[in-house]
Short mmCIF file of C-alpha atoms and ligand atoms in Angstrom, two decimals:
data_model
loop_
_atom_site.label_atom_id
_atom_site.label_comp_id
_atom_site.label_asym_id
_atom_site.label_seq_id
_atom_site.Cartn_x
_atom_site.Cartn_y
_atom_site.Cartn_z
CA UNK A 231 114.76 62.19 -74.47
CA UNK A 232 112.50 63.86 -71.61
CA UNK A 233 113.09 63.00 -68.01
CA UNK A 234 110.50 59.96 -67.34
CA UNK A 235 112.97 57.68 -70.01
CA UNK A 236 116.17 56.27 -68.12
CA UNK A 237 119.11 55.30 -70.09
CA UNK A 238 121.54 52.27 -69.67
CA UNK A 239 124.90 53.43 -68.73
CA UNK A 240 127.71 52.11 -70.95
CA UNK A 241 127.33 48.03 -71.23
CA UNK A 242 125.70 47.70 -68.55
CA UNK A 243 122.29 47.22 -66.59
CA UNK A 244 122.08 50.89 -64.60
CA UNK A 245 119.61 53.06 -66.12
CA UNK A 246 119.79 56.92 -65.58
CA UNK A 247 118.44 59.99 -66.38
CA UNK A 248 119.42 62.07 -69.58
CA UNK A 249 120.07 64.75 -66.95
CA UNK A 250 121.83 63.90 -64.05
CA UNK A 251 122.11 66.70 -61.00
CA UNK A 252 125.51 67.92 -60.09
CA UNK A 253 126.30 68.75 -56.96
CA UNK A 254 129.57 70.43 -57.15
CA UNK A 255 128.21 73.74 -55.58
CA UNK A 256 126.58 72.12 -52.71
CA UNK A 257 127.63 73.66 -49.19
CA UNK A 258 129.72 76.95 -49.44
CA UNK A 259 132.71 75.04 -47.61
CA UNK A 260 135.74 74.98 -49.45
CA UNK A 261 137.76 76.99 -51.57
CA UNK A 262 134.96 77.14 -54.77
CA UNK A 263 132.23 76.39 -52.16
CA UNK A 264 133.50 79.90 -51.01
CA UNK A 265 132.58 81.29 -53.91
CA UNK A 266 130.22 79.76 -56.34
CA UNK A 267 128.71 77.34 -54.07
CA UNK A 268 124.40 77.70 -52.86
CA UNK A 269 123.16 78.00 -49.04
CA UNK A 270 122.14 74.41 -47.03
CA UNK A 271 118.25 75.40 -48.23
CA UNK A 272 118.86 76.46 -52.09
CA UNK A 273 120.27 72.97 -52.32
CA UNK A 274 117.84 71.10 -50.87
CA UNK A 275 115.57 72.80 -52.70
CA UNK A 276 117.35 71.68 -55.67
CA UNK A 277 117.50 68.23 -54.56
CA UNK A 278 114.37 68.13 -54.01
CA UNK A 279 112.82 69.82 -57.96
CA UNK A 280 115.24 67.61 -59.76
CA UNK A 281 113.33 63.77 -57.82
CA UNK A 282 110.41 65.58 -58.15
CA UNK A 283 111.04 66.28 -62.45
CA UNK A 284 111.93 62.58 -62.31
CA UNK A 285 115.92 62.59 -62.05
CA UNK A 286 117.35 59.22 -60.58
CA UNK A 287 121.16 59.91 -61.23
CA UNK A 288 122.89 62.48 -58.80
CA UNK A 289 126.94 63.40 -59.30
CA UNK A 290 129.55 63.92 -56.27
CA UNK A 291 132.59 63.51 -55.01
CA UNK A 292 134.07 64.17 -51.68
CA UNK A 293 136.51 67.20 -52.81
CA UNK A 294 133.25 69.39 -53.64
CA UNK A 295 133.21 71.87 -51.16
CA UNK A 296 135.13 69.79 -48.89
CA UNK A 297 133.02 67.03 -48.03
CA UNK A 298 129.66 69.34 -47.84
CA UNK A 299 128.47 68.42 -50.60
CA UNK A 300 128.40 65.19 -49.59
CA UNK A 301 127.34 65.33 -45.95
CA UNK A 302 124.17 67.23 -47.60
CA UNK A 303 123.41 64.93 -49.84
CA UNK A 304 123.18 62.12 -47.50
CA UNK A 305 121.32 63.99 -45.59
CA UNK A 306 118.67 64.89 -47.79
CA UNK A 307 118.49 60.75 -48.59
CA UNK A 308 118.06 59.74 -46.22
CA UNK A 309 115.32 62.48 -44.72
CA UNK A 310 113.59 62.02 -48.11
CA UNK A 311 114.36 58.13 -48.17
CA UNK A 312 115.49 57.43 -51.30
CA UNK A 313 118.40 55.74 -51.04
CA UNK A 314 117.61 52.97 -53.09
CA UNK A 315 115.58 55.00 -56.01
CA UNK A 316 118.66 57.22 -56.27
CA UNK A 317 121.49 56.77 -58.73
CA UNK A 318 124.36 58.25 -56.31
CA UNK A 319 127.99 58.82 -58.00
CA UNK A 320 130.90 59.89 -56.26
CA UNK A 321 134.65 60.51 -56.30
CA UNK A 322 137.94 59.92 -55.11
CA UNK A 323 141.25 61.37 -55.46
CA UNK A 324 142.10 64.49 -53.91
CA UNK A 325 143.89 64.98 -50.34
CA UNK A 326 141.37 67.22 -49.16
CA UNK A 327 141.38 65.91 -45.57
CA UNK A 328 145.03 65.25 -44.93
CA UNK A 329 147.73 67.79 -46.13
CA UNK A 330 151.17 66.02 -45.87
CA UNK A 331 150.17 62.50 -46.65
CA UNK A 332 150.84 61.74 -49.49
CA UNK A 333 148.55 58.22 -49.03
CA UNK A 334 145.52 59.97 -48.07
CA UNK A 335 145.54 61.48 -51.67
CA UNK A 336 145.89 60.11 -55.35
CA UNK A 337 144.76 56.86 -57.29
CA UNK A 338 146.56 53.91 -54.86
CA UNK A 339 144.93 51.65 -53.32
CA UNK A 340 145.12 52.55 -49.79
CA UNK A 341 143.66 55.65 -51.07
CA UNK A 342 140.93 54.45 -52.55
CA UNK A 343 139.82 53.02 -49.03
CA UNK A 344 140.41 55.06 -47.25
CA UNK A 345 138.17 57.52 -49.12
CA UNK A 346 135.59 55.14 -49.81
CA UNK A 347 134.73 54.61 -46.47
CA UNK A 348 134.97 57.91 -45.84
CA UNK A 349 132.49 59.45 -48.77
CA UNK A 350 130.27 55.99 -47.62
CA UNK A 351 130.13 57.83 -43.66
CA UNK A 352 129.29 61.48 -45.67
CA UNK A 353 126.56 60.05 -47.53
CA UNK A 354 124.90 57.93 -44.77
CA UNK A 355 124.71 54.96 -47.05
CA UNK A 356 126.44 51.43 -47.00
CA UNK A 357 126.96 51.23 -50.22
CA UNK A 358 127.96 53.61 -53.70
CA UNK A 359 126.20 52.98 -57.26
CA UNK A 360 128.87 54.76 -59.20
CA UNK A 361 132.57 54.94 -57.67
CA UNK A 362 134.58 57.42 -60.01
CA UNK A 363 138.45 57.53 -60.30
CA UNK A 364 138.22 62.17 -60.38
CA UNK A 365 141.63 62.38 -61.61
CA UNK A 366 144.27 60.96 -63.72
CA UNK A 367 147.66 61.23 -61.17
CA UNK A 368 149.98 60.46 -63.14
CA UNK A 369 151.33 57.71 -60.83
CA UNK A 370 149.07 54.86 -60.50
CA UNK A 371 149.00 51.33 -62.63
CA UNK A 372 145.76 51.19 -64.22
CA UNK A 373 145.84 47.83 -63.05
CA UNK A 374 145.68 48.80 -59.68
CA UNK A 375 143.00 50.80 -59.97
CA UNK A 376 140.76 48.29 -61.53
CA UNK A 377 141.82 45.38 -59.16
CA UNK A 378 140.16 47.46 -56.71
CA UNK A 379 137.43 48.42 -58.08
CA UNK A 380 136.35 45.30 -57.78
CA UNK A 381 137.68 44.72 -54.67
CA UNK A 382 134.70 47.55 -53.84
CA UNK A 383 131.91 45.65 -56.15
CA UNK A 384 132.76 42.65 -54.55
CA UNK A 385 132.83 43.69 -50.46
CA UNK A 386 129.69 45.72 -51.47
CA UNK A 387 130.89 49.59 -51.11
CA UNK A 388 130.16 50.09 -54.72
CA UNK A 389 127.75 48.71 -57.29
CA UNK A 390 130.03 50.27 -60.70
CA UNK A 391 132.72 51.96 -61.58
CA UNK A 392 133.94 54.93 -64.04
CA UNK A 393 136.74 56.94 -65.08
CA UNK A 394 136.88 61.19 -64.49
CA UNK A 395 139.94 63.12 -66.36
CA UNK A 396 142.17 60.62 -67.48
CA UNK A 397 144.06 60.38 -70.27
CA UNK A 398 142.22 58.00 -73.00
CA UNK A 399 144.76 55.42 -73.19
CA UNK A 400 144.93 54.90 -69.37
CA UNK A 401 141.20 54.37 -69.75
CA UNK A 402 141.57 51.92 -72.62
CA UNK A 403 144.32 50.26 -70.27
CA UNK A 404 142.11 50.07 -67.86
CA UNK A 405 139.00 48.01 -69.91
CA UNK A 406 141.45 46.11 -71.23
CA UNK A 407 142.73 44.74 -67.91
CA UNK A 408 139.25 44.03 -66.46
CA UNK A 409 138.02 43.09 -69.46
CA UNK A 410 141.17 40.31 -69.56
CA UNK A 411 140.94 39.71 -66.14
CA UNK A 412 137.17 39.41 -66.07
CA UNK A 413 136.64 42.35 -63.48
CA UNK A 414 134.91 44.41 -63.10
CA UNK A 415 133.95 47.43 -65.94
CA UNK A 416 134.69 50.79 -66.36
CA UNK A 417 130.50 51.31 -67.64
CA UNK A 418 131.54 55.38 -66.91
CA UNK A 419 133.78 58.41 -68.46
CA UNK A 420 133.14 61.20 -67.01
CA UNK A 421 134.52 64.31 -69.13
CA UNK A 422 133.95 68.09 -69.53
CA UNK A 423 131.74 68.15 -72.97
CA UNK A 424 130.21 71.35 -74.33
CA UNK A 425 130.36 73.74 -77.05
CA UNK A 426 133.04 75.27 -75.39
CA UNK A 427 135.17 72.29 -74.61
CA UNK A 428 134.74 69.17 -77.46
CA UNK A 429 138.22 68.65 -77.57
CA UNK A 430 137.54 64.77 -76.19
CA UNK A 431 135.25 63.94 -79.04
CA UNK A 432 138.41 62.41 -81.19
CA UNK A 433 139.84 59.52 -79.28
CA UNK A 434 136.64 59.63 -76.45
CA UNK A 435 133.62 59.45 -78.35
CA UNK A 436 134.71 56.34 -80.26
CA UNK A 437 136.20 54.51 -77.46
CA UNK A 438 133.67 55.33 -75.04
CA UNK A 439 131.42 53.67 -77.97
CA UNK A 440 133.94 50.60 -78.98
CA UNK A 441 134.39 49.70 -74.76
CA UNK A 442 131.61 50.00 -73.54
CA UNK A 443 132.23 53.49 -71.53
CA UNK A 444 128.51 55.91 -71.38
CA UNK A 445 130.10 59.24 -71.64
CA UNK A 446 128.57 62.06 -68.70
CA UNK A 447 129.47 65.33 -69.42
CA UNK A 448 130.26 68.31 -66.48
CA UNK A 449 130.66 71.49 -67.48
CA UNK A 450 127.91 71.62 -69.88
CA UNK A 451 127.17 74.93 -69.92
CA UNK A 452 130.96 75.95 -70.24
CA UNK A 453 130.77 76.61 -66.39
CA UNK A 454 127.99 79.11 -66.98
CA UNK A 455 129.18 80.86 -70.26
CA UNK A 456 126.75 79.46 -72.09
CA UNK A 457 124.25 79.66 -69.78
CA UNK A 458 122.87 83.01 -71.53
CA UNK A 459 124.04 85.57 -68.45
CA UNK A 460 127.41 86.83 -70.34
CA UNK A 461 126.47 88.64 -74.10
CA UNK A 462 128.92 90.29 -75.90
CA UNK A 463 125.93 91.91 -76.99
CA UNK A 464 125.58 93.19 -73.29
CA UNK A 465 128.92 94.41 -73.03
CA UNK A 466 131.52 93.01 -70.59
CA UNK A 467 130.38 90.40 -68.32
CA UNK A 468 128.28 92.02 -65.22
CA UNK A 469 126.29 90.97 -62.31
CA UNK A 470 126.77 88.62 -59.65
CA UNK A 471 127.90 84.15 -61.24
CA UNK A 472 130.38 81.87 -61.02
CA UNK A 473 132.19 83.19 -64.02
CA UNK A 474 132.08 87.42 -62.37
CA UNK A 475 133.70 85.57 -59.34
CA UNK A 476 137.33 86.49 -58.43
CA UNK A 477 138.04 82.42 -59.30
CA UNK A 478 135.52 82.42 -62.11
CA UNK A 479 135.96 83.33 -66.32
CA UNK A 480 139.11 85.53 -66.64
CA UNK A 481 140.52 83.10 -63.81
CA UNK A 482 139.45 79.61 -65.97
CA UNK A 483 140.70 81.42 -69.48
CA UNK A 484 137.14 81.22 -70.95
CA UNK A 485 137.12 85.53 -71.78
CA UNK A 486 138.61 84.84 -75.07
CA UNK A 487 137.64 85.89 -78.64
CA UNK A 488 136.87 82.21 -80.20
CA UNK A 489 134.48 82.03 -76.89
CA UNK A 490 132.25 84.88 -77.48
CA UNK A 491 131.89 84.23 -81.55
CA UNK A 492 130.12 80.49 -80.27
CA UNK A 493 127.94 82.61 -77.59
CA UNK A 494 126.47 85.49 -80.35
CA UNK A 495 125.96 81.92 -82.70
CA UNK A 496 124.37 80.14 -79.52
CA UNK A 497 121.97 83.44 -78.62
CA UNK A 498 121.38 83.81 -82.57
CA UNK A 499 119.75 79.99 -82.49
CA UNK A 500 118.47 79.70 -79.37
CA UNK A 501 115.97 83.25 -80.55
CA UNK A 502 115.10 81.27 -83.67
CA UNK A 503 114.31 77.82 -82.19
CA UNK A 504 112.39 80.64 -79.27
CA UNK A 505 114.41 78.29 -76.22
CA UNK A 506 116.78 79.82 -73.58
CA UNK A 507 120.69 80.10 -74.76
CA UNK A 508 120.82 77.39 -71.56
CA UNK A 509 118.56 74.85 -73.22
CA UNK A 510 120.31 75.05 -76.53
CA UNK A 511 123.93 74.61 -75.31
CA UNK A 512 122.27 71.73 -73.19
CA UNK A 513 120.13 69.56 -75.66
CA UNK A 514 123.08 69.84 -78.31
CA UNK A 515 125.46 67.93 -75.59
CA UNK A 516 122.61 65.33 -74.61
CA UNK A 517 122.28 63.98 -78.46
CA UNK A 518 125.87 64.12 -79.09
CA UNK A 519 127.04 60.44 -79.65
CA UNK A 520 128.30 58.78 -76.95
CA UNK A 521 126.78 60.68 -74.54
CA UNK A 522 124.89 58.55 -71.72
CA UNK A 523 123.68 61.80 -69.25
CA UNK A 524 124.22 65.21 -69.25
CA UNK A 525 126.25 66.52 -65.73
CA UNK A 526 123.48 69.94 -65.14
CA UNK A 527 124.59 72.60 -62.77
CA UNK A 528 122.27 75.53 -61.32
CA UNK A 529 122.22 77.94 -58.49
CA UNK A 530 118.68 78.36 -58.47
CA UNK A 531 115.06 76.56 -58.90
CA UNK A 532 114.28 78.96 -61.73
CA UNK A 533 117.36 77.97 -63.37
CA UNK A 534 117.00 74.20 -62.69
CA UNK A 535 113.45 74.31 -64.33
CA UNK A 536 114.85 75.41 -67.64
CA UNK A 537 117.96 73.00 -67.68
CA UNK A 538 114.75 69.97 -66.57
CA UNK A 539 112.93 71.56 -70.00
CA UNK A 540 115.95 71.14 -72.24
CA UNK A 541 115.21 67.41 -73.58
CA UNK A 542 111.48 67.80 -75.20
CA UNK A 543 112.90 69.84 -78.35
CA UNK A 544 114.91 68.78 -81.29
CA UNK A 545 118.06 71.32 -83.27
CA UNK A 546 117.05 70.95 -86.37
CA UNK A 547 120.39 69.90 -88.51
CA UNK A 548 120.90 73.76 -90.21
CA UNK A 549 121.22 74.29 -86.67
CA UNK A 550 123.14 72.00 -85.27
CA UNK A 551 125.38 72.79 -88.69
CA UNK A 552 125.93 76.56 -86.98
CA UNK A 553 126.82 75.13 -83.40
CA UNK A 554 129.52 72.87 -84.93
CA UNK A 555 131.39 74.62 -87.52
CA UNK A 556 131.14 77.91 -85.07
CA UNK A 557 132.99 75.52 -82.35
CA UNK A 558 134.81 73.19 -84.18
CA UNK A 559 137.78 71.77 -82.60
CA UNK A 560 140.99 71.38 -83.57
CA UNK A 561 141.95 68.79 -85.61
CA UNK A 562 145.11 67.23 -83.60
CA UNK A 563 147.51 64.55 -85.31
CA UNK A 564 147.37 61.96 -86.63
CA UNK A 565 143.38 62.30 -87.02
CA UNK A 566 144.11 64.61 -90.32
CA UNK A 567 145.77 61.29 -92.02
CA UNK A 568 142.04 59.47 -91.69
CA UNK A 569 140.20 61.65 -93.87
CA UNK A 570 140.59 62.19 -97.42
CA UNK A 571 142.72 61.84 -99.73
CA UNK A 572 144.80 59.72 -97.53
CA UNK A 573 141.49 57.00 -97.16
CA UNK A 574 140.83 57.09 -100.68
CA UNK A 575 144.13 56.50 -101.31
CA UNK A 576 144.46 53.34 -99.33
CA UNK A 577 140.80 52.14 -100.76
CA UNK A 578 142.94 52.15 -104.54
CA UNK A 579 140.25 54.97 -105.05
CA UNK A 580 137.06 52.99 -103.68
CA UNK A 581 134.51 54.37 -101.79
CA UNK A 582 134.91 54.17 -98.02
CA UNK A 583 131.68 55.36 -97.03
CA UNK A 584 130.80 51.66 -96.54
CA UNK A 585 132.72 51.45 -93.97
CA UNK A 586 131.20 49.35 -90.71
CA UNK A 587 129.77 51.31 -88.16
CA UNK A 588 132.07 52.11 -85.74
CA UNK A 589 135.01 52.07 -87.69
CA UNK A 590 135.27 56.01 -87.10
CA UNK A 591 133.82 58.75 -85.21
CA UNK A 592 130.49 59.68 -86.37
CA UNK A 593 131.07 63.38 -84.87
CA UNK A 594 134.42 63.78 -85.61
CA UNK A 595 134.13 66.07 -88.57
CA UNK A 596 137.93 65.34 -89.68
CA UNK A 597 136.26 61.48 -90.38
CA UNK A 598 133.74 62.27 -92.53
CA UNK A 599 134.88 60.84 -96.09
CA UNK A 600 131.76 59.97 -98.38
CA UNK A 601 133.17 59.43 -101.55
CA UNK A 602 131.29 58.70 -104.42
N1 NAP B 248 134.60 65.48 -63.07
C1 NAP B 248 135.17 66.60 -63.06
O1 NAP B 248 136.08 66.99 -63.44
C2 NAP B 248 134.13 67.32 -62.98
C3 NAP B 248 134.52 69.29 -63.02
C4 NAP B 248 133.43 70.23 -62.80
C5 NAP B 248 132.67 70.02 -62.60
N2 NAP B 248 131.73 68.23 -62.37
C6 NAP B 248 130.39 68.15 -62.16
O2 NAP B 248 129.30 68.24 -62.97
C7 NAP B 248 128.76 69.24 -62.54
C8 NAP B 248 127.77 70.15 -63.32
O3 NAP B 248 129.32 71.88 -63.75
P1 NAP B 248 128.83 73.37 -63.49
O4 NAP B 248 127.95 73.49 -62.38
O5 NAP B 248 130.20 73.96 -63.91
O6 NAP B 248 127.97 72.61 -65.12
P2 NAP B 248 127.71 73.69 -66.18
O7 NAP B 248 125.87 73.55 -66.58
O8 NAP B 248 128.93 74.42 -66.89
O9 NAP B 248 127.79 75.73 -65.28
C9 NAP B 248 127.05 75.58 -64.56
C10 NAP B 248 126.51 76.84 -64.06
O10 NAP B 248 126.02 78.17 -65.09
C11 NAP B 248 125.27 78.81 -64.18
N3 NAP B 248 123.67 78.01 -65.16
C12 NAP B 248 123.68 77.41 -64.90
N4 NAP B 248 121.57 76.91 -65.94
C13 NAP B 248 121.40 78.51 -65.33
C14 NAP B 248 120.32 78.93 -66.29
N5 NAP B 248 119.41 77.97 -66.67
N6 NAP B 248 120.14 80.42 -66.67
C15 NAP B 248 121.47 81.39 -66.12
N7 NAP B 248 122.90 80.34 -65.58
C16 NAP B 248 122.78 79.14 -66.12
C17 NAP B 248 125.03 78.54 -63.02
O11 NAP B 248 126.20 79.70 -62.45
P3 NAP B 248 125.73 81.35 -61.33
O12 NAP B 248 126.41 80.39 -60.11
O13 NAP B 248 126.45 81.70 -62.18
O14 NAP B 248 124.98 81.05 -61.84
C18 NAP B 248 125.83 76.94 -62.19
O15 NAP B 248 125.74 77.18 -61.47
C19 NAP B 248 129.36 69.84 -61.24
O16 NAP B 248 128.19 70.04 -60.34
C20 NAP B 248 129.84 68.02 -60.94
O17 NAP B 248 128.64 67.40 -60.09
C21 NAP B 248 133.40 67.30 -62.71
#
């Protein structure tokens, strides 16, 4: 895997880089932008470097830095004249402009139509390549979201549709509805995925593989926890960084015993490989089943350069196993019942290792019952 190769996103003809550029930290507006955001000059330098490295896949949202991320991207893309070359992804859901108006937020048709127009203006373009619902609002039917995505595709305002941060059942309903009614399909699930956060594995990975949705992994370094900046061997986290900010690691609940154990193992594995911890953590996610692209974040060119070199090596199986053991997620019900002895009993003690591919999640260790 390297940056001069492009991969298909889900069951579609859209080709994207295996590392996507995250721009949640472009600009200093909004509550998080104030604490974590990059200046306009740094944002531009990161954007330029990513394109020079061959990257084509850029992620933003109307919510990021209160619209400034989109505004900066629109300017950078226009000034470099690369609108057709880049695959531009943006998202809607949040009401960051009109407090008190319930229809200026959420996932309903009225807000999606309003939000896409506002994003197009900020991005200085007449189409968005990949448009995503940002977060489930617990209200809007999946059918309404899919129908509106389809209308936006037909109107030429978006090219493809995706979902971020929704329950698996909701994504399955949306995709099934789209297929049944020949509406534009959901080609992408954007979800948090890293050695810190693996709870998507039992449901979302098989869902994505079965229904043709490529996963894009957000916060692949656990918001920086796996970056090498925070090491238990060096005592309490110090220095300037996202996780040491007021809305950082303590606030996000990331500084805990389980995570420090994981960071210690990552440090050891990275040392054995002669690689940066961040590179090993990114490489691990990029090679996980179902993952179409990893959305990287960086606050400096040095960080970005390191991250862009994260795919030119392979983590040997033994070292992968060490990382997976220390980061193993809990097995949620009913997944414990999909392993032995239940499977053996169900199949009359015949071998079940020969089930058709795709029957079970290959990544989920609770589902790996090979029997003699
Ligand atoms: N759909 C969603 O709900 C959602 C949510 C969150 C993010 N996202 C997307 O995912 C993108 C990436 O998320 P993220 O920024 O949280 O990713 P991340 O990779 O988990 O964290 C990136 C941060 O880690 C630190 N870092 C990165 N590379 C480093 C290196 N080589 N050495 C040292 N430190 C390094 C930097 O933090 P410092 O500032 O401390 O230097 C950087 O800002 C976002 O920009 C956004 O596009 C989507």
